[in-house]
Short mmCIF file of C-alpha atoms (C1' of nucleotides) in Angstrom, two decimals:
data_model
loop_
_atom_site.label_atom_id
_atom_site.label_comp_id
_atom_site.label_asym_id
_atom_site.label_seq_id
_atom_site.Cartn_x
_atom_site.Cartn_y
_atom_site.Cartn_z
CA MET A 1 114.79 130.52 -131.47
CA ASN A 2 111.66 132.61 -131.95
CA ALA A 3 109.71 132.41 -128.73
CA PRO A 4 106.13 131.43 -129.50
CA LYS A 5 103.76 134.22 -128.53
CA THR A 6 100.31 133.45 -129.76
CA ALA A 7 98.43 130.37 -128.70
CA ARG A 8 98.50 129.18 -132.27
CA GLU A 9 102.26 129.27 -132.39
CA ARG A 10 102.41 127.42 -129.12
CA ALA A 11 100.12 124.69 -130.36
CA ARG A 12 102.04 124.53 -133.60
CA ALA A 13 105.33 124.09 -131.83
CA THR A 14 104.08 121.41 -129.49
CA ILE A 15 102.39 119.46 -132.25
CA THR A 16 105.51 119.63 -134.37
CA ALA A 17 107.52 118.43 -131.40
CA ASP A 18 105.05 115.60 -130.89
CA ILE A 19 105.40 114.53 -134.48
CA ILE A 20 109.18 114.50 -134.29
CA ALA A 21 109.09 112.68 -130.97
CA THR A 22 106.89 109.86 -132.21
CA ALA A 23 108.90 109.78 -135.41
CA ARG A 24 111.99 109.14 -133.31
CA ARG A 25 110.24 106.37 -131.46
CA HIS A 26 109.20 104.77 -134.70
CA LEU A 27 112.69 105.22 -136.08
CA ALA A 28 114.13 103.38 -133.11
CA ASP A 29 111.61 100.60 -133.67
CA VAL A 30 111.58 99.95 -137.38
CA GLY A 31 114.48 101.92 -138.84
CA ALA A 32 114.62 104.71 -141.35
CA ALA A 33 113.70 102.55 -144.32
CA ASP A 34 110.39 101.50 -142.82
CA LEU A 35 109.54 104.85 -141.27
CA SER A 36 105.99 105.61 -142.30
CA LEU A 37 104.43 109.03 -142.13
CA ARG A 38 100.99 107.48 -142.10
CA ALA A 39 101.89 105.25 -139.17
CA ILE A 40 103.11 108.30 -137.28
CA ALA A 41 99.84 110.08 -138.01
CA ARG A 42 97.86 107.04 -136.87
CA ASP A 43 99.86 106.91 -133.68
CA LEU A 44 99.05 110.55 -133.02
CA GLY A 45 95.37 110.08 -133.85
CA MET A 46 95.35 112.51 -136.72
CA ALA A 47 94.83 112.22 -140.43
CA SER A 48 97.93 111.61 -142.49
CA SER A 49 97.31 114.71 -144.54
CA ALA A 50 97.31 116.85 -141.41
CA VAL A 51 100.92 115.97 -140.74
CA TYR A 52 101.92 117.82 -143.87
CA ARG A 53 100.88 121.08 -142.24
CA TYR A 54 103.76 120.68 -139.82
CA VAL A 55 106.35 118.78 -141.80
CA ALA A 56 107.14 119.24 -145.45
CA GLY A 57 107.54 115.54 -146.07
CA ARG A 58 109.34 112.38 -145.21
CA ASP A 59 112.75 113.72 -146.14
CA GLU A 60 112.46 116.77 -143.94
CA LEU A 61 111.37 114.58 -141.08
CA LEU A 62 114.39 112.37 -141.55
CA THR A 63 116.61 115.43 -141.65
CA ALA A 64 115.21 116.56 -138.33
CA LEU A 65 115.86 113.13 -136.85
CA LEU A 66 119.35 113.22 -138.32
CA LEU A 67 120.05 116.49 -136.58
CA ASP A 68 118.62 115.23 -133.31
CA ALA A 69 120.71 112.08 -133.40
CA PHE A 70 123.92 113.87 -134.30
CA ASN A 71 123.46 116.26 -131.42
CA GLU A 72 122.59 113.50 -129.00
CA LEU A 73 125.68 111.52 -129.95
CA GLY A 74 127.72 114.71 -129.75
CA THR A 75 126.48 115.42 -126.25
CA VAL A 76 127.26 111.89 -125.16
CA VAL A 77 130.85 111.91 -126.37
CA GLU A 78 131.49 115.44 -125.12
CA HIS A 79 130.61 114.31 -121.61
CA ALA A 80 132.78 111.20 -121.80
CA PRO A 81 136.14 112.76 -120.83
CA ARG A 82 136.82 113.57 -117.19
CA PRO A 83 139.32 116.24 -116.11
CA GLU A 84 141.21 114.05 -113.68
CA ALA A 85 141.70 111.18 -116.11
CA SER A 86 144.67 110.75 -118.42
CA PRO A 87 144.33 111.86 -122.03
CA LEU A 88 144.53 108.30 -123.28
CA ASP A 89 141.80 107.18 -120.91
CA ASN A 90 139.63 110.04 -122.03
CA TRP A 91 140.36 109.21 -125.64
CA THR A 92 139.30 105.63 -125.02
CA ALA A 93 136.25 106.76 -123.09
CA VAL A 94 135.04 108.71 -126.12
CA TRP A 95 135.35 105.61 -128.25
CA LEU A 96 133.49 103.41 -125.78
CA HIS A 97 130.75 105.95 -125.16
CA ALA A 98 130.20 106.37 -128.87
CA ARG A 99 129.91 102.60 -129.24
CA GLN A 100 127.49 102.34 -126.36
CA TRP A 101 125.29 105.05 -127.79
CA ALA A 102 125.33 103.27 -131.13
CA LEU A 103 124.37 99.98 -129.50
CA ASP A 104 121.49 101.70 -127.73
CA HIS A 105 120.40 103.53 -130.89
CA ARG A 106 121.19 101.18 -133.73
CA HIS A 107 118.78 102.67 -136.22
CA GLU A 108 119.80 106.20 -135.39
CA PHE A 109 123.43 105.27 -135.92
CA ALA A 110 122.52 103.68 -139.23
CA LEU A 111 120.73 106.87 -140.21
CA LEU A 112 123.79 108.94 -139.37
CA TYR A 113 126.56 106.87 -140.89
CA GLY A 114 124.84 104.32 -143.09
CA THR A 115 123.59 104.74 -146.60
CA PRO A 116 122.27 108.27 -147.03
CA VAL A 117 118.65 108.65 -148.02
CA PRO A 118 118.23 109.02 -151.79
CA GLY A 119 117.10 112.63 -151.97
CA TYR A 120 119.36 114.12 -149.38
CA HIS A 121 121.37 117.29 -149.04
CA ALA A 122 123.11 118.13 -145.81
CA PRO A 123 122.14 121.55 -144.46
CA ALA A 124 124.71 123.66 -142.68
CA ASP A 125 123.51 122.91 -139.15
CA THR A 126 123.84 119.23 -139.92
CA VAL A 127 127.57 119.43 -140.55
CA THR A 128 128.19 121.40 -137.36
CA ALA A 129 126.24 118.81 -135.40
CA ALA A 130 128.15 116.03 -137.11
CA SER A 131 131.46 117.71 -136.28
CA ARG A 132 131.00 117.44 -132.54
CA LEU A 133 132.40 113.92 -132.38
CA PRO A 134 135.62 114.54 -134.33
CA LEU A 135 136.06 117.86 -132.54
CA THR A 136 135.87 116.06 -129.22
CA LEU A 137 138.66 113.79 -130.35
CA ALA A 138 140.70 116.81 -131.45
CA LYS A 139 140.12 118.55 -128.16
CA ILE A 140 141.64 115.66 -126.23
CA LEU A 141 144.74 115.86 -128.37
CA ASN A 142 144.96 119.63 -127.97
CA ASP A 143 144.46 119.50 -124.23
CA ALA A 144 147.20 116.91 -123.98
CA ALA A 145 149.51 119.11 -126.02
CA ASP A 146 148.71 122.15 -123.89
CA THR A 147 149.54 120.28 -120.70
CA GLY A 148 152.71 118.83 -122.13
CA ARG A 149 151.36 115.34 -122.33
CA LEU A 150 151.58 114.80 -126.08
CA THR A 151 154.75 112.97 -126.97
CA ASP A 152 156.29 112.94 -130.41
CA PRO A 153 155.32 109.86 -132.33
CA ALA A 154 157.89 107.08 -132.27
CA THR A 155 157.61 106.28 -135.93
CA PRO A 156 158.86 109.00 -138.26
CA LEU A 157 156.03 110.94 -139.79
CA PRO A 158 155.51 110.23 -143.46
CA ASP A 159 155.37 112.90 -146.05
CA PHE A 160 152.15 114.77 -145.69
CA ASP A 161 150.66 117.48 -147.85
CA LEU A 162 148.44 119.69 -145.75
CA THR A 163 146.52 120.88 -148.80
CA MET A 164 144.70 117.55 -148.83
CA ILE A 165 142.61 118.88 -145.98
CA GLU A 166 140.26 121.81 -146.21
CA PRO A 167 141.78 124.96 -144.68
CA GLU A 168 138.61 125.58 -142.71
CA ILE A 169 138.96 122.23 -141.02
CA VAL A 170 142.58 122.90 -140.21
CA ALA A 171 141.57 126.16 -138.62
CA LEU A 172 138.54 124.70 -136.90
CA ILE A 173 140.45 121.89 -135.27
CA THR A 174 143.23 124.30 -134.34
CA LEU A 175 145.40 121.33 -133.73
CA ARG A 176 148.60 122.26 -131.96
CA VAL A 177 150.60 120.05 -134.27
CA ARG A 178 149.94 120.54 -137.94
CA ASP A 179 151.75 117.54 -139.31
CA ALA A 180 150.59 114.13 -140.47
CA ARG A 181 148.82 113.72 -137.16
CA LEU A 182 146.02 115.82 -138.62
CA ALA A 183 145.37 113.12 -141.19
CA ALA A 184 145.81 110.50 -138.48
CA LEU A 185 143.14 112.22 -136.44
CA LEU A 186 140.72 112.04 -139.35
CA SER A 187 141.61 108.39 -139.77
CA ALA A 188 140.98 107.77 -136.09
CA TRP A 189 137.53 109.31 -136.43
CA THR A 190 136.88 107.19 -139.50
CA LEU A 191 138.15 104.07 -137.79
CA LEU A 192 135.94 104.68 -134.77
CA ILE A 193 132.81 105.01 -136.84
CA GLY A 194 133.87 102.23 -139.17
CA THR A 195 134.52 99.79 -136.37
CA ILE A 196 131.19 100.51 -134.74
CA GLY A 197 129.47 100.23 -138.09
CA PHE A 198 131.14 96.92 -138.87
CA GLU A 199 129.96 95.54 -135.56
CA LEU A 200 126.42 96.81 -135.96
CA PHE A 201 126.05 95.92 -139.62
CA GLY A 202 127.26 92.37 -139.13
CA HIS A 203 130.66 92.52 -140.80
CA HIS A 204 132.31 91.38 -137.58
CA THR A 205 130.10 88.35 -136.98
CA GLY A 206 132.38 85.36 -137.16
CA VAL A 207 135.40 87.65 -137.05
CA VAL A 208 135.50 89.44 -133.72
CA THR A 209 134.41 87.68 -130.56
CA ARG A 210 134.58 90.31 -127.84
CA HIS A 211 133.56 93.53 -129.53
CA GLU A 212 134.05 95.89 -126.62
CA ASP A 213 137.53 94.60 -125.92
CA TYR A 214 138.38 94.90 -129.57
CA LEU A 215 137.23 98.50 -129.73
CA ARG A 216 139.09 99.38 -126.55
CA HIS A 217 142.24 97.84 -127.96
CA THR A 218 141.81 99.74 -131.20
CA ALA A 219 141.22 102.97 -129.32
CA ARG A 220 144.37 102.55 -127.24
CA VAL A 221 146.52 101.66 -130.24
CA THR A 222 145.20 104.63 -132.16
CA GLY A 223 145.59 106.98 -129.23
CA THR A 224 149.14 105.98 -128.44
CA GLY A 225 149.98 106.16 -132.12
CA LEU A 226 148.87 109.77 -132.07
CA GLY A 227 151.20 110.55 -129.19
CA LEU A 228 149.02 110.11 -126.13
CA PRO A 229 151.23 108.59 -123.43
CA ALA A 230 150.18 105.22 -122.08
CA THR A 231 149.46 105.45 -118.39
CA MET B 1 126.56 74.36 -160.52
CA ASN B 2 123.95 71.99 -161.90
CA ALA B 3 124.30 72.10 -165.65
CA PRO B 4 120.88 72.73 -167.18
CA LYS B 5 119.79 69.82 -169.34
CA THR B 6 116.25 70.28 -170.43
CA ALA B 7 115.18 73.24 -172.50
CA ARG B 8 112.97 74.37 -169.65
CA GLU B 9 115.89 74.56 -167.30
CA ARG B 10 117.89 76.47 -169.89
CA ALA B 11 115.13 79.03 -170.36
CA ARG B 12 114.68 79.28 -166.62
CA ALA B 13 118.34 79.97 -166.08
CA THR B 14 118.59 82.60 -168.79
CA ILE B 15 115.44 84.39 -167.65
CA THR B 16 116.66 84.39 -164.08
CA ALA B 17 119.97 85.78 -165.27
CA ASP B 18 118.13 88.44 -167.25
CA ILE B 19 116.19 89.47 -164.18
CA ILE B 20 119.31 89.76 -162.07
CA ALA B 21 121.12 91.63 -164.84
CA THR B 22 118.45 94.28 -165.24
CA ALA B 23 118.14 94.44 -161.47
CA ARG B 24 121.81 95.32 -161.30
CA ARG B 25 121.34 97.99 -163.95
CA HIS B 26 118.48 99.47 -162.00
CA LEU B 27 120.46 99.22 -158.79
CA ALA B 28 123.27 101.20 -160.34
CA ASP B 29 120.75 103.80 -161.47
CA VAL B 30 118.46 104.36 -158.53
CA GLY B 31 120.04 102.58 -155.58
CA ALA B 32 118.82 99.77 -153.40
CA ALA B 33 116.16 101.81 -151.62
CA ASP B 34 114.36 102.66 -154.84
CA LEU B 35 114.83 99.30 -156.51
CA SER B 36 111.40 98.29 -157.79
CA LEU B 37 110.49 94.78 -158.77
CA ARG B 38 107.66 96.09 -160.89
CA ALA B 39 110.00 98.42 -162.75
CA ILE B 40 112.30 95.50 -163.48
CA ALA B 41 109.36 93.50 -164.79
CA ARG B 42 108.28 96.41 -166.97
CA ASP B 43 111.79 96.73 -168.32
CA LEU B 44 111.76 93.07 -169.25
CA GLY B 45 108.28 93.29 -170.79
CA MET B 46 106.70 90.82 -168.44
CA ALA B 47 104.06 90.99 -165.78
CA SER B 48 105.26 91.77 -162.31
CA SER B 49 103.73 88.58 -160.97
CA ALA B 50 105.73 86.51 -163.42
CA VAL B 51 108.97 87.62 -161.81
CA TYR B 52 108.00 85.76 -158.68
CA ARG B 53 108.33 82.47 -160.57
CA TYR B 54 112.07 83.12 -160.74
CA VAL B 55 112.83 85.16 -157.65
CA ALA B 56 111.32 84.69 -154.23
CA GLY B 57 111.03 88.40 -153.60
CA ARG B 58 112.79 91.68 -153.29
CA ASP B 59 115.04 90.56 -150.48
CA GLU B 60 116.32 87.53 -152.33
CA LEU B 61 117.02 89.71 -155.33
CA LEU B 62 119.00 92.11 -153.20
CA THR B 63 120.93 89.21 -151.72
CA ALA B 64 121.86 88.05 -155.20
CA LEU B 65 123.04 91.53 -156.07
CA LEU B 66 124.96 91.65 -152.82
CA LEU B 67 126.76 88.47 -153.72
CA ASP B 68 127.50 89.71 -157.21
CA ALA B 69 128.90 92.98 -155.97
CA PHE B 70 131.05 91.39 -153.28
CA ASN B 71 132.57 89.04 -155.82
CA GLU B 72 133.14 91.78 -158.35
CA LEU B 73 134.90 93.92 -155.79
CA GLY B 74 136.87 90.89 -154.65
CA THR B 75 138.01 90.17 -158.18
CA VAL B 76 139.05 93.77 -158.68
CA VAL B 77 141.20 93.97 -155.57
CA GLU B 78 142.69 90.51 -156.10
CA HIS B 79 144.00 91.66 -159.46
CA ALA B 80 145.42 94.89 -158.10
CA PRO B 81 148.79 93.57 -156.83
CA ARG B 82 151.57 92.89 -159.34
CA PRO B 83 154.38 90.40 -158.64
CA GLU B 84 157.19 92.76 -159.48
CA ALA B 85 155.93 95.60 -157.32
CA SER B 86 156.91 96.18 -153.71
CA PRO B 87 154.56 94.95 -150.99
CA LEU B 88 153.75 98.50 -149.95
CA ASP B 89 152.92 99.49 -153.50
CA ASN B 90 150.68 96.46 -153.84
CA TRP B 91 149.06 97.27 -150.52
CA THR B 92 148.36 100.78 -151.73
CA ALA B 93 147.14 99.49 -155.07
CA VAL B 94 144.49 97.42 -153.34
CA TRP B 95 143.27 100.50 -151.51
CA LEU B 96 143.12 102.61 -154.63
CA HIS B 97 141.46 99.92 -156.72
CA ALA B 98 138.83 99.39 -154.06
CA ARG B 99 138.13 103.12 -154.02
CA GLN B 100 137.90 103.29 -157.79
CA TRP B 101 135.45 100.42 -157.89
CA ALA B 102 133.37 102.12 -155.23
CA LEU B 103 133.38 105.37 -157.19
CA ASP B 104 132.24 103.51 -160.28
CA HIS B 105 129.60 101.54 -158.37
CA ARG B 106 128.37 103.87 -155.67
CA HIS B 107 125.06 102.17 -155.09
CA GLU B 108 126.61 98.73 -155.06
CA PHE B 109 129.13 99.89 -152.49
CA ALA B 110 126.32 101.35 -150.41
CA LEU B 111 124.50 98.03 -150.62
CA LEU B 112 127.61 96.18 -149.43
CA TYR B 113 128.76 98.41 -146.61
CA GLY B 114 125.90 100.79 -145.92
CA THR B 115 122.82 100.21 -143.85
CA PRO B 116 121.76 96.59 -144.23
CA VAL B 117 118.30 95.95 -145.60
CA PRO B 118 115.73 95.46 -142.83
CA GLY B 119 114.93 91.80 -143.28
CA TYR B 120 118.40 90.51 -143.92
CA HIS B 121 120.41 87.48 -142.90
CA ALA B 122 123.80 86.81 -144.43
CA PRO B 123 124.05 83.39 -146.04
CA ALA B 124 127.31 81.47 -145.89
CA ASP B 125 128.41 82.22 -149.44
CA THR B 126 127.99 85.90 -148.73
CA VAL B 127 130.60 85.93 -146.00
CA THR B 128 133.13 84.08 -148.13
CA ALA B 129 132.58 86.58 -150.94
CA ALA B 130 132.91 89.44 -148.48
CA SER B 131 136.15 88.00 -147.13
CA ARG B 132 138.00 88.31 -150.40
CA LEU B 133 138.98 91.92 -149.77
CA PRO B 134 140.43 91.46 -146.26
CA LEU B 135 142.06 88.21 -147.38
CA THR B 136 143.78 90.07 -150.19
CA LEU B 137 145.19 92.49 -147.66
CA ALA B 138 146.36 89.60 -145.49
CA LYS B 139 147.97 87.88 -148.44
CA ILE B 140 150.16 90.89 -149.14
CA LEU B 141 151.37 90.85 -145.57
CA ASN B 142 152.01 87.12 -145.68
CA ASP B 143 153.84 87.29 -148.99
CA ALA B 144 156.02 90.06 -147.61
CA ALA B 145 156.78 87.97 -144.54
CA ASP B 146 157.61 84.93 -146.68
CA THR B 147 160.06 86.91 -148.78
CA GLY B 148 161.65 88.51 -145.76
CA ARG B 149 160.21 91.91 -146.47
CA LEU B 150 158.12 92.37 -143.36
CA THR B 151 160.00 94.39 -140.77
CA ASP B 152 159.19 94.45 -137.12
CA PRO B 153 157.08 97.42 -136.23
CA ALA B 154 158.98 100.36 -134.83
CA THR B 155 156.52 101.07 -132.08
CA PRO B 156 156.32 98.41 -129.41
CA LEU B 157 153.27 96.24 -129.81
CA PRO B 158 150.62 96.84 -127.20
CA ASP B 159 149.12 94.11 -125.15
CA PHE B 160 146.86 92.03 -127.30
CA ASP B 161 144.56 89.20 -126.40
CA LEU B 162 144.17 86.91 -129.35
CA THR B 163 140.90 85.53 -128.05
CA MET B 164 139.21 88.74 -129.16
CA ILE B 165 139.34 87.32 -132.68
CA GLU B 166 137.51 84.22 -133.84
CA PRO B 167 139.85 81.24 -134.11
CA GLU B 168 138.53 80.45 -137.56
CA ILE B 169 139.59 83.85 -138.76
CA VAL B 170 143.02 83.44 -137.25
CA ALA B 171 143.38 80.15 -139.06
CA LEU B 172 141.88 81.47 -142.27
CA ILE B 173 144.19 84.42 -142.50
CA THR B 174 147.13 82.22 -141.53
CA LEU B 175 149.04 85.33 -140.76
CA ARG B 176 152.70 84.64 -140.24
CA VAL B 177 152.77 86.92 -137.25
CA ARG B 178 150.08 86.31 -134.68
CA ASP B 179 150.52 89.39 -132.57
CA ALA B 180 148.69 92.69 -132.43
CA ARG B 181 149.23 93.06 -136.14
CA LEU B 182 146.25 90.76 -136.59
CA ALA B 183 144.02 93.35 -135.00
CA ALA B 184 145.83 96.05 -136.93
CA LEU B 185 145.02 94.22 -140.14
CA LEU B 186 141.34 94.18 -139.26
CA SER B 187 141.56 97.86 -138.47
CA ALA B 188 143.22 98.52 -141.82
CA TRP B 189 140.36 96.76 -143.56
CA THR B 190 137.86 98.77 -141.54
CA LEU B 191 139.69 101.99 -142.22
CA LEU B 192 139.79 101.32 -145.94
CA ILE B 193 136.05 100.73 -146.15
CA GLY B 194 135.33 103.53 -143.71
CA THR B 195 137.37 106.08 -145.62
CA ILE B 196 135.73 105.17 -148.90
CA GLY B 197 132.33 105.27 -147.25
CA PHE B 198 132.98 108.66 -145.70
CA GLU B 199 133.92 110.04 -149.09
CA LEU B 200 130.93 108.51 -150.85
CA PHE B 201 128.40 109.30 -148.16
CA GLY B 202 129.43 112.93 -147.90
CA HIS B 203 131.17 112.99 -144.54
CA HIS B 204 134.33 114.29 -146.17
CA THR B 205 132.72 117.17 -148.02
CA GLY B 206 134.25 120.29 -146.59
CA VAL B 207 136.88 118.22 -144.82
CA VAL B 208 139.07 116.51 -147.39
CA THR B 209 139.99 118.26 -150.60
CA ARG B 210 141.91 115.69 -152.62
CA HIS B 211 140.29 112.40 -151.80
CA GLU B 212 142.56 110.13 -153.80
CA ASP B 213 145.69 111.65 -152.30
CA TYR B 214 144.20 111.33 -148.86
CA LEU B 215 143.42 107.66 -149.33
CA ARG B 216 146.86 106.96 -150.77
CA HIS B 217 148.44 108.69 -147.79
CA THR B 218 146.27 106.67 -145.40
CA ALA B 219 147.15 103.46 -147.19
CA ARG B 220 150.88 104.12 -146.97
CA VAL B 221 150.74 105.10 -143.32
CA THR B 222 148.73 101.99 -142.50
CA GLY B 223 150.96 99.73 -144.57
CA THR B 224 154.21 100.98 -143.09
CA GLY B 225 152.67 100.78 -139.65
CA LEU B 226 152.06 97.09 -140.27
CA GLY B 227 155.68 96.53 -141.17
CA LEU B 228 155.74 96.90 -144.93
CA PRO B 229 159.02 98.62 -145.81
CA ALA B 230 158.79 101.96 -147.58
CA THR B 231 160.41 101.72 -150.94
"C1'" DT C 1 80.91 141.77 -130.11
"C1'" DC C 2 80.75 140.36 -134.68
"C1'" DC C 3 82.83 139.05 -139.10
"C1'" DG C 4 86.20 138.37 -142.45
"C1'" DA C 5 90.60 136.18 -142.91
"C1'" DA C 6 93.93 132.97 -141.71
"C1'" DT C 7 94.68 128.41 -140.21
"C1'" DA C 8 93.76 123.70 -139.25
"C1'" DA C 9 91.66 119.17 -139.93
"C1'" DA C 10 89.78 115.63 -142.46
"C1'" DG C 11 88.65 112.91 -146.37
"C1'" DA C 12 89.04 111.47 -151.07
"C1'" DG C 13 92.05 110.46 -154.55
"C1'" DC C 14 96.32 109.48 -157.45
"C1'" DA C 15 100.31 106.90 -158.50
"C1'" DG C 16 103.25 103.81 -156.90
"C1'" DT C 17 105.00 99.58 -154.18
"C1'" DG C 18 105.47 94.20 -152.65
"C1'" DC C 19 103.12 90.25 -152.87
"C1'" DT C 20 99.25 86.56 -153.49
"C1'" DC C 21 95.77 84.20 -155.87
"C1'" DT C 22 93.37 82.46 -159.71
"C1'" DC C 23 92.79 81.16 -164.35
"C1'" DG C 24 93.95 80.08 -169.04
"C1'" DA C 25 97.78 78.83 -172.20
"C1'" DA C 26 101.85 76.57 -173.40
"C1'" DA C 27 105.11 72.96 -173.12
"C1'" DG C 28 106.84 68.16 -171.14
"C1'" DG C 29 106.90 63.57 -170.61
"C1'" DT C 30 104.49 59.05 -171.13
"C1'" DA D 1 96.79 61.91 -177.81
"C1'" DC D 2 96.49 62.73 -173.03
"C1'" DC D 3 97.69 64.46 -168.61
"C1'" DT D 4 100.65 66.91 -165.68
"C1'" DT D 5 103.73 70.41 -164.71
"C1'" DT D 6 105.17 74.89 -165.63
"C1'" DC D 7 104.49 79.48 -167.01
"C1'" DG D 8 102.38 84.12 -167.96
"C1'" DA D 9 99.08 87.47 -167.12
"C1'" DG D 10 95.64 89.91 -164.69
"C1'" DA D 11 93.03 91.21 -160.76
"C1'" DG D 12 93.26 92.34 -156.16
"C1'" DC D 13 94.88 93.50 -151.29
"C1'" DA D 14 97.25 96.31 -148.14
"C1'" DC D 15 100.37 99.48 -147.93
"C1'" DT D 16 103.16 103.94 -148.97
"C1'" DG D 17 104.02 109.41 -149.99
"C1'" DC D 18 101.75 113.20 -151.34
"C1'" DT D 19 98.06 116.61 -153.21
"C1'" DC D 20 93.65 118.71 -153.55
"C1'" DT D 21 89.22 120.05 -151.94
"C1'" DT D 22 85.98 120.83 -148.53
"C1'" DT D 23 84.62 121.73 -143.97
"C1'" DA D 24 85.56 123.37 -139.34
"C1'" DT D 25 87.97 126.14 -136.07
"C1'" DT D 26 90.41 129.90 -134.34
"C1'" DC D 27 92.41 134.66 -134.47
"C1'" DG D 28 92.60 139.56 -134.90
"C1'" DG D 29 90.77 143.96 -136.12
"C1'" DA D 30 86.60 147.20 -136.68
#
DNA sequence: TCCGAATAAAGAGCAGTGCTCTCGAAAGGT
DNA sequence: ACCTTTCGAGAGCACTGCTCTTTATTCGGA
């Protein structure tokens, strides 16, 4: 976070922000595949070649949008739980808020969880931004465990080899229970994104009628399966 | 399936097949985003404009590849179960075969389940081809129920409103049990695709170490949760 | 204050894309 | 043999990402 001092640096920062802002608008309109650097330049009233003084290229621009979207989704889901609500309700709220954000930002969601762009490599800050959603899910489980509201699962836990998961992730999640529920938590995260993606990408047309109800049901089943008590 | 009679129709069919075949080769190489009609024409030694006599455009070509890939994946997973194996083993085999096909056809998988192409509308034959995978999963459950090898789930079934699911799907699956396991079956399908997609699209890098073991574990947990007895 | 250096802006240009149109050549049926 | 349909090829249009060169503007130090 270098504070801009000179007027040049100020102008540079604002112009770069302008470019990214209009890029996000265009992304929301036409999607990542049809995002055109020239169209962005036209919209800003500058020559297309001038954009390259602020952005290395199309891929870097998409990476910036990726980071923005991950953080926006992360902020949304982190504000979904409420302290006075039950863990299962908070768990479900995260699912529904994530879906709502995806519905309101279809192309951004597709950029995050759809087909990655051909020449893509995830920088470090990207993965931390992407982790905010699964970490929010883990936090609900941990808070429930800390307040004695995480019951043992009814079904016996299957054999589970913890070395399937990266040790850093195990430490990062700091899940109170280190059994098969760790894998179940990853599956819940996957199922959340997968269900939203199936709805948005059309795989549920002709299959699911009431999408929100279906996701809420799935959230509750998954949450109770992980040991969150039904209210 | 109109059998070609005249020599013209024969030549037309073979050339069209050639175009689709090389398109699939290129798709496997560079992915759907970088699929170039001109490159395909070059590869076939014909002018790019001549391709348009056989294919309406890039989108129609991608739709053809979509159909091909869905059917190939469907054939693979339909041949995964073996009669003498236990239902749970067959269930798991479908998961692992689907993953292996996806690993061997990354770009095809991305075309099927990744971000849909901008100007896309799923024709009817596409949805039937896409249904072969979830129907294979349903068939294993039904066969297990018919042979008395589908136990009642240990956890009590949550409230479930069947009207969330399209009636045609309910009839098509003809699941022996019409309770919340119908939604659980859809979730299993979603989780299978989602887990494979997360692995292929990089969301599991730094999270999951042994991907095949993780998917096998997820398959077994999901299968037993649906009532398939552990061997 | 002036002047050199750093920076920005703009335009031209290259290689590539999807797609359309036109025109000549080949093949088909009558 | 003729006429019609089909086919192949090329030119061309409107785009795209990106680079290079040239001109203009701004900044900082003497």
